[in-house]
XYZ file of C-alpha atoms in Angstrom:
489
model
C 0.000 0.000 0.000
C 1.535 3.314 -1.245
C 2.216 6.120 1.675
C -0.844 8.464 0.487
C -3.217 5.706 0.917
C -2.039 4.486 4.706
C -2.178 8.099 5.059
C -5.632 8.617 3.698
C -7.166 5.458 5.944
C -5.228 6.905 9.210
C -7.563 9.762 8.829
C -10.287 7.802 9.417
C -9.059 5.452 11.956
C -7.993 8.195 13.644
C -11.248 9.630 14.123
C -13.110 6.155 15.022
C -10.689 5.392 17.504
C -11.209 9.259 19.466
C -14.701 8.073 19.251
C -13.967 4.950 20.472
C -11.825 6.958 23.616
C -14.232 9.294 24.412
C -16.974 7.066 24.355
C -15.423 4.354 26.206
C -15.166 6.420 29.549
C -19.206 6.402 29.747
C -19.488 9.669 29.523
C -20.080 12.133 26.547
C -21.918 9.969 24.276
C -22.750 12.905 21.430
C -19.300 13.957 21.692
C -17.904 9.807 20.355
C -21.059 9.704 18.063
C -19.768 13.071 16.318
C -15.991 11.482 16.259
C -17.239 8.189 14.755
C -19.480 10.077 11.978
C -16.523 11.694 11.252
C -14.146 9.282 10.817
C -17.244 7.024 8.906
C -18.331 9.556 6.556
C -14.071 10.353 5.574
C -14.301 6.816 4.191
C -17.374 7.026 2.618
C -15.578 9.691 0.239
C -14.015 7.181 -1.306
C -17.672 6.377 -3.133
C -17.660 9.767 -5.114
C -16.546 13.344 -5.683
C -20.430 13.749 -4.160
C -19.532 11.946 -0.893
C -15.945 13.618 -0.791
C -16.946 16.488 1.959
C -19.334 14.636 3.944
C -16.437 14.050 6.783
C -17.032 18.058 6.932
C -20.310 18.089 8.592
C -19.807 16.371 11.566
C -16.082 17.618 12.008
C -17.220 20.752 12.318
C -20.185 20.185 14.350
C -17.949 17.997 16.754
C -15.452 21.125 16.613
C -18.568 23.685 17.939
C -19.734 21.261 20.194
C -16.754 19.936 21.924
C -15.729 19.235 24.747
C -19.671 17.961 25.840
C -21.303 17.323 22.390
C -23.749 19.774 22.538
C -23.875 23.163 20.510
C -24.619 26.227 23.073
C -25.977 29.391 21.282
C -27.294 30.950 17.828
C -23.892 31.159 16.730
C -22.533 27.706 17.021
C -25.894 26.349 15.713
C -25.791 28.668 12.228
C -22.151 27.381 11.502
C -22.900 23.933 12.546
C -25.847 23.751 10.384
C -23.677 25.820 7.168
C -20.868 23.067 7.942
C -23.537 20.367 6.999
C -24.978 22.535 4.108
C -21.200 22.909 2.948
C -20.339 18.851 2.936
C -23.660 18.349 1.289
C -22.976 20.480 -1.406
C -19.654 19.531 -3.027
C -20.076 22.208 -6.037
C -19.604 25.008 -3.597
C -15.910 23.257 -2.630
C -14.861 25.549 -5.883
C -15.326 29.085 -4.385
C -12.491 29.767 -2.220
C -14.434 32.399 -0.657
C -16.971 30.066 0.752
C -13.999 27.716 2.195
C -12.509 30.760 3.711
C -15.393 31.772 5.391
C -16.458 28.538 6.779
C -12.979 28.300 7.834
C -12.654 31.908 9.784
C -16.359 31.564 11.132
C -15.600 27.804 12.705
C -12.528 29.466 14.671
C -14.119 32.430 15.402
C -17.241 30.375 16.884
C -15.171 28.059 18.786
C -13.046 30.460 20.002
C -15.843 32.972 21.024
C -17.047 29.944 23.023
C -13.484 29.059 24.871
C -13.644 33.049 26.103
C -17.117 32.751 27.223
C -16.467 29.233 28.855
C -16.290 28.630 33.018
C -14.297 26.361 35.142
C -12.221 23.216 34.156
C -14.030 22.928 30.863
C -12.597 26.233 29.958
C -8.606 24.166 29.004
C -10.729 21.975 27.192
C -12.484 24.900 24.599
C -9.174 25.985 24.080
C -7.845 22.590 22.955
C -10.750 22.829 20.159
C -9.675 26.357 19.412
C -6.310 24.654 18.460
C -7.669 21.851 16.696
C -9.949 23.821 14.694
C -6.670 26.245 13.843
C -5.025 23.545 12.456
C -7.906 22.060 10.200
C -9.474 24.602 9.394
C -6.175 26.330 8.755
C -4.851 24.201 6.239
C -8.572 23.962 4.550
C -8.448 27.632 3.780
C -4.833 27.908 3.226
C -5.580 24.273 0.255
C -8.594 26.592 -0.803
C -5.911 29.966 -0.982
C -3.449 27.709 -2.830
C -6.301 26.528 -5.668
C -7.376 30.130 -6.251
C -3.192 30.860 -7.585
C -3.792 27.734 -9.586
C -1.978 25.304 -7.477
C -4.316 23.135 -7.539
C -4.862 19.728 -4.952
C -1.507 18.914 -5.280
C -0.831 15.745 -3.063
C 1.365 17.989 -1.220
C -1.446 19.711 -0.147
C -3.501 16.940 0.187
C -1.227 15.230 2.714
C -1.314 18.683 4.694
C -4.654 18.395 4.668
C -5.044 14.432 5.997
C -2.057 15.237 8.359
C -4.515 18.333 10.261
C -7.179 15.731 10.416
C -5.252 13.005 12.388
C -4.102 15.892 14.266
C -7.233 17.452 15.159
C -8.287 13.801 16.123
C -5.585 13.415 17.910
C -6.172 16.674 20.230
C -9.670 16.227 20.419
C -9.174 12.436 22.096
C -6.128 13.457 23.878
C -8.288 16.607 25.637
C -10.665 13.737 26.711
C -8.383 11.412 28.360
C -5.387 14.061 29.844
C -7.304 17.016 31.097
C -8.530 17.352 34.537
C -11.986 17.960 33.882
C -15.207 16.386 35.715
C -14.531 13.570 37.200
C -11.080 14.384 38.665
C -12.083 17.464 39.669
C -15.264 16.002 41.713
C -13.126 13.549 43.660
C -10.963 15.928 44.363
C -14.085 17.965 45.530
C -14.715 14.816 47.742
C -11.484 14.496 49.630
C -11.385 18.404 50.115
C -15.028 18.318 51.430
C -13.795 15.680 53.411
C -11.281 17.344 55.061
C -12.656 20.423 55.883
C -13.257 21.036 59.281
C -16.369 21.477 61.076
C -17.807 24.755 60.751
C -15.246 25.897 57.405
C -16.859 27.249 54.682
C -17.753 25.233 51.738
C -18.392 27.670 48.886
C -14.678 28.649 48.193
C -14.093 24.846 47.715
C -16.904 24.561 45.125
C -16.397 27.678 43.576
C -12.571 25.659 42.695
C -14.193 22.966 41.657
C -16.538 25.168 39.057
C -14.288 27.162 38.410
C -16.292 30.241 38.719
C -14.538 32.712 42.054
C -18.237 34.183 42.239
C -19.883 31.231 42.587
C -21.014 31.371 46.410
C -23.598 28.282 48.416
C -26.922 29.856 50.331
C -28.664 27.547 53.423
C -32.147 27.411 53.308
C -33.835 26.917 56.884
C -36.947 24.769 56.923
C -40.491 26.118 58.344
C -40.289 29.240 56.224
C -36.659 30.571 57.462
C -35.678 32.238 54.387
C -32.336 31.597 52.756
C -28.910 32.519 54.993
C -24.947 32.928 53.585
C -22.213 30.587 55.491
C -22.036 33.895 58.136
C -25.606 33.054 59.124
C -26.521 36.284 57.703
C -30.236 36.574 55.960
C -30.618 36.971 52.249
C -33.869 37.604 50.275
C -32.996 36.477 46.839
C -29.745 35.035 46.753
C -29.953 34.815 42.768
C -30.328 38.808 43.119
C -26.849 39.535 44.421
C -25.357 39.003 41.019
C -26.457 40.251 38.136
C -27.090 37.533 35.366
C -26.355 35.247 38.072
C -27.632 31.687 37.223
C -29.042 29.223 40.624
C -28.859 25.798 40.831
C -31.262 24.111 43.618
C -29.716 21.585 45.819
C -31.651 18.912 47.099
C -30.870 16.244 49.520
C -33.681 13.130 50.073
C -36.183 15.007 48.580
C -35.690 18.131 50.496
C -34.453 21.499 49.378
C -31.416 22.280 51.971
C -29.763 25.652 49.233
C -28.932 26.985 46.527
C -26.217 27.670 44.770
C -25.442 30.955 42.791
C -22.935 30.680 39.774
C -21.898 32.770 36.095
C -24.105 31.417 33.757
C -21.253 30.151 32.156
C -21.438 27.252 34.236
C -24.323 25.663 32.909
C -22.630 25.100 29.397
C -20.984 22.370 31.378
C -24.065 20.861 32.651
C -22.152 17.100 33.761
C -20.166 19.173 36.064
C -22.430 21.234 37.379
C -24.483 18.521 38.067
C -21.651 16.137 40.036
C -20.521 19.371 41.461
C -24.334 20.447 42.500
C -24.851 16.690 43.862
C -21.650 17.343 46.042
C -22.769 20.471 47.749
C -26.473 19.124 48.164
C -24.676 16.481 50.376
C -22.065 19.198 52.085
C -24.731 20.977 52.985
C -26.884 18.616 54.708
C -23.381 17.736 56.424
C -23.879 21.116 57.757
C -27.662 20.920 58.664
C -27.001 17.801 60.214
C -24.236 18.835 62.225
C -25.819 22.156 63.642
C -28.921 20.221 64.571
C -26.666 17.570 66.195
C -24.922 20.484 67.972
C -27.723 22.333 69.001
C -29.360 19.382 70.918
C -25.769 18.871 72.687
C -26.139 22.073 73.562
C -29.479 21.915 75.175
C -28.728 18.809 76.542
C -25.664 21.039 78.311
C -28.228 23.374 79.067
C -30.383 20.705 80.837
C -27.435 19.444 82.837
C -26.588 22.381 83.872
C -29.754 23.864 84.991
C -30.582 20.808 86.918
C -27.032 21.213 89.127
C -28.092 25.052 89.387
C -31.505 23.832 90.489
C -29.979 21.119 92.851
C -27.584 23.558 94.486
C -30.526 26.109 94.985
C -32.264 23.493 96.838
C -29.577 22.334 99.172
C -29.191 26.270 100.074
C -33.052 26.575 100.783
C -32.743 23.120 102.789
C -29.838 24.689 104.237
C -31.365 27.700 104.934
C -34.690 26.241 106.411
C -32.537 23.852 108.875
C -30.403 26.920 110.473
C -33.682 28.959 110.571
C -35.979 26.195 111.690
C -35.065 23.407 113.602
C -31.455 24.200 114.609
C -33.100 27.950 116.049
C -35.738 25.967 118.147
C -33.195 23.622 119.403
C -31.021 26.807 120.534
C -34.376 28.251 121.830
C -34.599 25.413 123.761
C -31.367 25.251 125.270
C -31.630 28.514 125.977
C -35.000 28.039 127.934
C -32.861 25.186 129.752
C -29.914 27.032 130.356
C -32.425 29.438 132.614
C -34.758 27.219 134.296
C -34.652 26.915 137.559
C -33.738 23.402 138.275
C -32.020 22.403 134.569
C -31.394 19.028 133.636
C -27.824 18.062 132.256
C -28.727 14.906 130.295
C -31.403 17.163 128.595
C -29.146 19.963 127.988
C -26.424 17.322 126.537
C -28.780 15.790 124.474
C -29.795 19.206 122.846
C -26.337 20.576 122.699
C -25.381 17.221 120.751
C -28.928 17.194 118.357
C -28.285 21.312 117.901
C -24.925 20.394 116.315
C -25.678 17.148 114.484
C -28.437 20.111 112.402
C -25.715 22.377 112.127
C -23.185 19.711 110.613
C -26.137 18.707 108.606
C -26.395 22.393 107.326
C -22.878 22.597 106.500
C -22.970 19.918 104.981
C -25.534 20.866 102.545
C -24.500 24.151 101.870
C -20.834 24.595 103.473
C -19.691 27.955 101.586
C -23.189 29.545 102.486
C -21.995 28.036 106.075
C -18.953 30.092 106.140
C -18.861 34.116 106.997
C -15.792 33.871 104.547
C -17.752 32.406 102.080
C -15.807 29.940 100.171
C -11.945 30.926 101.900
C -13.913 30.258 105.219
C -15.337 27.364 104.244
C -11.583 26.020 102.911
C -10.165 27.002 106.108
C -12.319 25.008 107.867
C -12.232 22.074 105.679
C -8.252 21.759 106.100
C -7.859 22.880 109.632
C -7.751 19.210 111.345
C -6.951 17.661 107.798
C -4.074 15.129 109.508
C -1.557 16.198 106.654
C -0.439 19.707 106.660
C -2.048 21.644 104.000
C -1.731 25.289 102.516
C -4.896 27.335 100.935
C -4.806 30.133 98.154
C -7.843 31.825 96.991
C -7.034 34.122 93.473
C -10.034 36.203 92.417
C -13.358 37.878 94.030
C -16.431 35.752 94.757
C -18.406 33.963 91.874
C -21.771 31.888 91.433
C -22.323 29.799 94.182
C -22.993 26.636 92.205
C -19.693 27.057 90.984
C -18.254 27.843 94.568
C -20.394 24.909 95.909
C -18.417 22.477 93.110
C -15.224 23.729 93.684
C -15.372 23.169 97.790
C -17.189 19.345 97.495
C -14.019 18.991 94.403
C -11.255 19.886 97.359
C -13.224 18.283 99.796
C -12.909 14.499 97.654
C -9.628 15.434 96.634
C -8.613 15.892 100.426
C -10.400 12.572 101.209
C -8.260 10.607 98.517
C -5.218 12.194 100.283
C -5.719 11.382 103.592
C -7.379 7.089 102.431
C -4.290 6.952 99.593
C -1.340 9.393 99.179
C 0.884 8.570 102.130
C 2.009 12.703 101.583
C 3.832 15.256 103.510
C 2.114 17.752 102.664
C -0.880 19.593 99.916
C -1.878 22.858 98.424
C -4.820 23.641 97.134
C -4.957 26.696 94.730
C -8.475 28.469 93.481
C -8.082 31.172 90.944
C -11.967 33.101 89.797
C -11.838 34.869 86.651
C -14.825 36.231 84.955
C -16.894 32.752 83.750
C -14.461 29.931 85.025
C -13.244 28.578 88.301
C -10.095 26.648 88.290
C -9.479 24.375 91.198
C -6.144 22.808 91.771
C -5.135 20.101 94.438
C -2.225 19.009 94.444
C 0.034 16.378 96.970
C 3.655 14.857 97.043
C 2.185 11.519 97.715
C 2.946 7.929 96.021
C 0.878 8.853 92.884
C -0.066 5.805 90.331
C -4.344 6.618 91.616
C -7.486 5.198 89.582
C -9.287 8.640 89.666
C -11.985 7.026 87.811
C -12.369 3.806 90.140
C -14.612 5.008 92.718
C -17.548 6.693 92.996
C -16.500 10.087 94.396
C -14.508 12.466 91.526
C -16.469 10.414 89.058
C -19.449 12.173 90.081
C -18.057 15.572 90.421
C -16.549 14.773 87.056
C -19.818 14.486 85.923
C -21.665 17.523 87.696
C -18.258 20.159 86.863
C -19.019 18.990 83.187
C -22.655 19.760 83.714
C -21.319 22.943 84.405
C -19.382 23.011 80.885
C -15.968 22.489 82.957
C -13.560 20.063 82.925
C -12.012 17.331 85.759
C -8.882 15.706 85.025
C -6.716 13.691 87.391
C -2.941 13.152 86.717
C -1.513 10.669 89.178
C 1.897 9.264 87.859
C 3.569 6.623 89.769
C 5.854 8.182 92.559
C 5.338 11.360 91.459
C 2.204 12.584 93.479
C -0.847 13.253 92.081
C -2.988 16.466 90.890
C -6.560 17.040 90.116
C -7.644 20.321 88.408
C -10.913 21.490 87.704
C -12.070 23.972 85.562
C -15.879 25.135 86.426
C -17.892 26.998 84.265
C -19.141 29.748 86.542
C-alpha cells in the first residue's frame, strides 16, 4: 500500500478510535457519536466526488460542540448547520471564498465559546480552538493555494489528511489528559472531606466550578428564608449578582440551598451537576451537624440547669434547717440554760442534736456556712486535715454553684489524700476569673491513683461537666498526684 493511501485510511481510523476513547469512559456519548461520523463519513468519500466532503459536517459540528457534544448558542448552531450545508454540497468546494469563510467563522465560533467558557471545561475549549486552527487552517490555506492555480496537489492533500489526524488526535487526547469532571469532583470529595467542622464550603466549590463568584446559600426549613455561610439573611440570593444563574440543591427530597454561579457554568451541565450533587450532600453535612450540635447544647443546658436547680435546693434546705429546727433547738437550750432546776442529760442531748443540724447544714450548703464564704469554708475544711495543708484563693467571689463544686471537688480530693497518698504535705490553689473557676489540688504523695475507680470524683466529674468544665486527674507513679478542675461559673 503506497504512503498516500495508509495516510488517507489513518484519517479515518484516527477519528473512530477518538470516538472509540471518548466514548469508552461512559461519559459524553454525542461527543464519540460526532468522532465516529466523522471518521465514517471520511471513508465514505471514497464512493464519489459527491460523498468527498461529507467528513465536513460532523467535524465541524464535533469542533462547535466539543468538549460535551452539545452546541450552546445561535452562533454555534448557524455554523454547525452551514458546515452540513457545505459537505452536502460539493459544487460550492470551488469558491475559495466560501472555504474561507467557513474556515474563519468555525474558529471564530469556537473560540468565542473558549472566552465565554467557566471552570475546568474552559482548558478543554481551548484545545478545540487549536484543533480547529489547524484544520481549518490548512482547509483555507488548500482553498488559498487553488485560487493561484496550485491546484490539490498531493502535497497539499497530505497537509490536509495530516490536520485531520491531528485534530483527532487533540480532540481524544483533551478527553483522556485534562482534569476535567470527574477528577475534579473527587478531588471535591477528599477536600469536602477534610474540611473542618464549621469551614466554609463555597470557596471549595467555587474551585471545583471554576467560577470565584460562585457562592452556596442555606435554606432553613419552616419558612426561614435563605442565609450565607455567616448566618446572615438573604432575600434572593440569585439577586446579588447580576445575570447570576441558581442551581437548587436537594438532599432526600428536600431542598437544603442553593447555589449561585456565572451562567457560564451551565454550558458544562455534567459538572455542574456532580458538582451540584456534592454540595447538596455538604450541605446537609452542615444541617445535620448544627442540629446535632444544638441538641448537645441543650442537653448542656439541661445538665446544667438541673445542678443550678440542685444547688438552689440544698441552700433553701440549708437555709430552712439553720432557721428552723437548729433555732428551736437553741431556743430550747436557751429556755434550759435558765430554768430553775435544769437538767444536764437534757441539755447534753440538745447541745449534741443542735450540732448534728448544724453539721447537717454545712454539709448541705458549706460555703453559704462560712462568713468567709468559700476561703472560710476552705479554712475550715483543712484545719484538722491530719496532713499539713496550705490554701490560696485568686479572684473575688463567683456563682455559688460554681463555689459549691469547687469546695465538694477539694473536699474528695482531700479525702483521697488522707485514704491513699501517704504525703507530707498539699496545696490547694483556686483562681476566679470572669466565667471559670479553676481548682487545683495538688500532693507529694505515692501517685499511680485510679481517679476514675470510685464513685466520688467520678461524680463531680460528671456535675463540673454539667457545668461546661472540665475534671482531670494526673496521678503518675511516685510522682504525686494532681486534680484540676475547671468550672464553668
Amino acid at each position: 500500500m503506497a504512503p498516500d493511501e495508509v495516510l488517507l485510511d489513518t484519517v479515518g481510523v484516527a477519528f473512530v478510535c477518538a470516538g472509540v476513547v471518548v466514548g469508552s469512559r461512559g461519559r459524553r456519548r454525542r461527543m464519540a457519536l460526532l468522532l465516529l461520523a466523522t471518521g465514517v463519513t471520511w471513508w465514505l468519500g471514497g464512493l464519489g466526488d459527491w460523498a468527498l466532503f461529507w467528513h465536513r459536517g460532523p467535524l465541524t459540528h464535533a469542533l462547535l460542540a466539543y468538549p460535551t457534544g452539545r452546541l450552546r448558542g445561535r452562533g454555534p448552531r448557524v455554523v454547525a448547520a452551514g458546515g452540513y450545508v457545505l459537505a452536502v454540497a460539493a459544487p460550492l468546494d470551488r469558491f475559495a471564498v466560501v472555504n474561507v469563510g467557513m474556515a474563519l467563522s468555525v474558529v471564530g465560533a469556537v473560540t468565542w465559546s473558549a472566552f465565554g467558557s467557566q471552570g475546568p471545561q474552559r482548558s478543554q475549549r481551548w484545545q478545540a480552538v487549536a484543533a480547529a486552527t489547524v484544520v481549518m487552517g490548512v482547509l483555507a490555506g488548500g482553498a488559498l493555494a487553488r485560487t493561484r492555480g496550485v491546484g490539490a496537489q498531493p502535497a497539499a492533500l497530505r497537509t490536509y489528511e495530516l490536520g485531520l489526524v491531528l485534530g483527532a488526535l487533540v480532540l481524544a487526547g483533551g478527553d483522556v489528559w485534562d482534569r476535567w469532571s470527574e477528577p475534579t469532583t473527587t478531588r471535591l470529595v477528599v477536600e469536602l472531606g477534610a474540611a473542618p467542622a464549621g469551614g466554609r464550603i463555597s470557596g471549595l466549590v467555587a474551585d471545583a466550578l471554576g467560577d470565584p463568584s460562585a457562592e452556596l446559600f442555606y435554606w432553613l426549613p419552616d419558612g426561614g428564608g435563605f442565609v450565607d455561610e455567616a448566618g446572615r439573611a438573604v432575600p434572593d440570593p440569585g439577586a446579588r449578582a447580576a445575570g447570576a444563574q441558581v442551581t437548587e440543591l436537594d438532599h432526600d427530597g428536600e431542598r437544603v440551598g442553593v447555589l449561585v454561579h456565572d451562567v457560564g457554568v451551565g454550558q458544562d451541565p455534567e459538572l455542574l451537576a456532580r458538582v451540584a450533587a456534592l454540595a447538596s450532600l455538604a450541605v446537609a453535612g452542615v444541617r445535620l451537624r448544627a442540629d446535632v450540635e444544638a441538641q448537645l447544647a441543650a442537653v448542656e443546658a439541661s445538665r446544667r440547669r438541673i445542678v443550678t436547680a440542685g444547688e438552689l435546693e440544698r441552700q433553701q434546705l440549708a437555709a430552712e434547717v439553720r432557721r428552723g429546727a437548729a433555732r428551736h433547738l437553741e431556743v430550747v437550750s436557751g429556755l434550759l440554760a435558765d430554768s430553775g432546776h435544769p437538767d444536764a442529760e437534757l441539755a447534753d442531748a440538745t447541745a449534741m442534736a443542735q450540732r448534728s443540724l448544724d453539721a447537717f447544714a454545712d454539709g448541705m450548703d458549706p460555703v453559704a456556712g462560712s462568713d468567709s464564704g468559700l476561703a472560710g469554708a476552705l479554712a475550715e475544711l483543712v484545719r484538722n486535715f491530719p496532713v499539713p495543708a496550705t490554701v490560696a484563693l485568686e479572684g473575688g467571689p463567683s456563682s455559688p454553684s460554681a463555689e459549691s463544686t469547687a469546695y465538694f471537688v477539694c473536699a474528695e480530693a482531700l479525702s483521697n489524700v488522707g485514704k491513699h497518698a501517704a504525703a507530707s504535705q498539699v496545696s490547694i490553689r483556686v483562681a476566679a476569673t470572669p466565667g471559670w473557676v479553676r481548682v487545683v489540688v495538688k500532693d507529694d504523695g505515692v501517685g499511680g491513683a485510679t481517679p476514675w475507680a470510685g464513685t466520688g470524683l467520678a461524680g463531680l466529674r460528671d456535675r463540673v461537666e454539667a457545668l461546661g468544665g472540665t475534671l482531670t486527674v494526673h496521678s503518675p507513679a511516685g510522682g504525686g498526684t494532681r486534680v484540676e478542675a475547671v468550672i464553668g461559673a
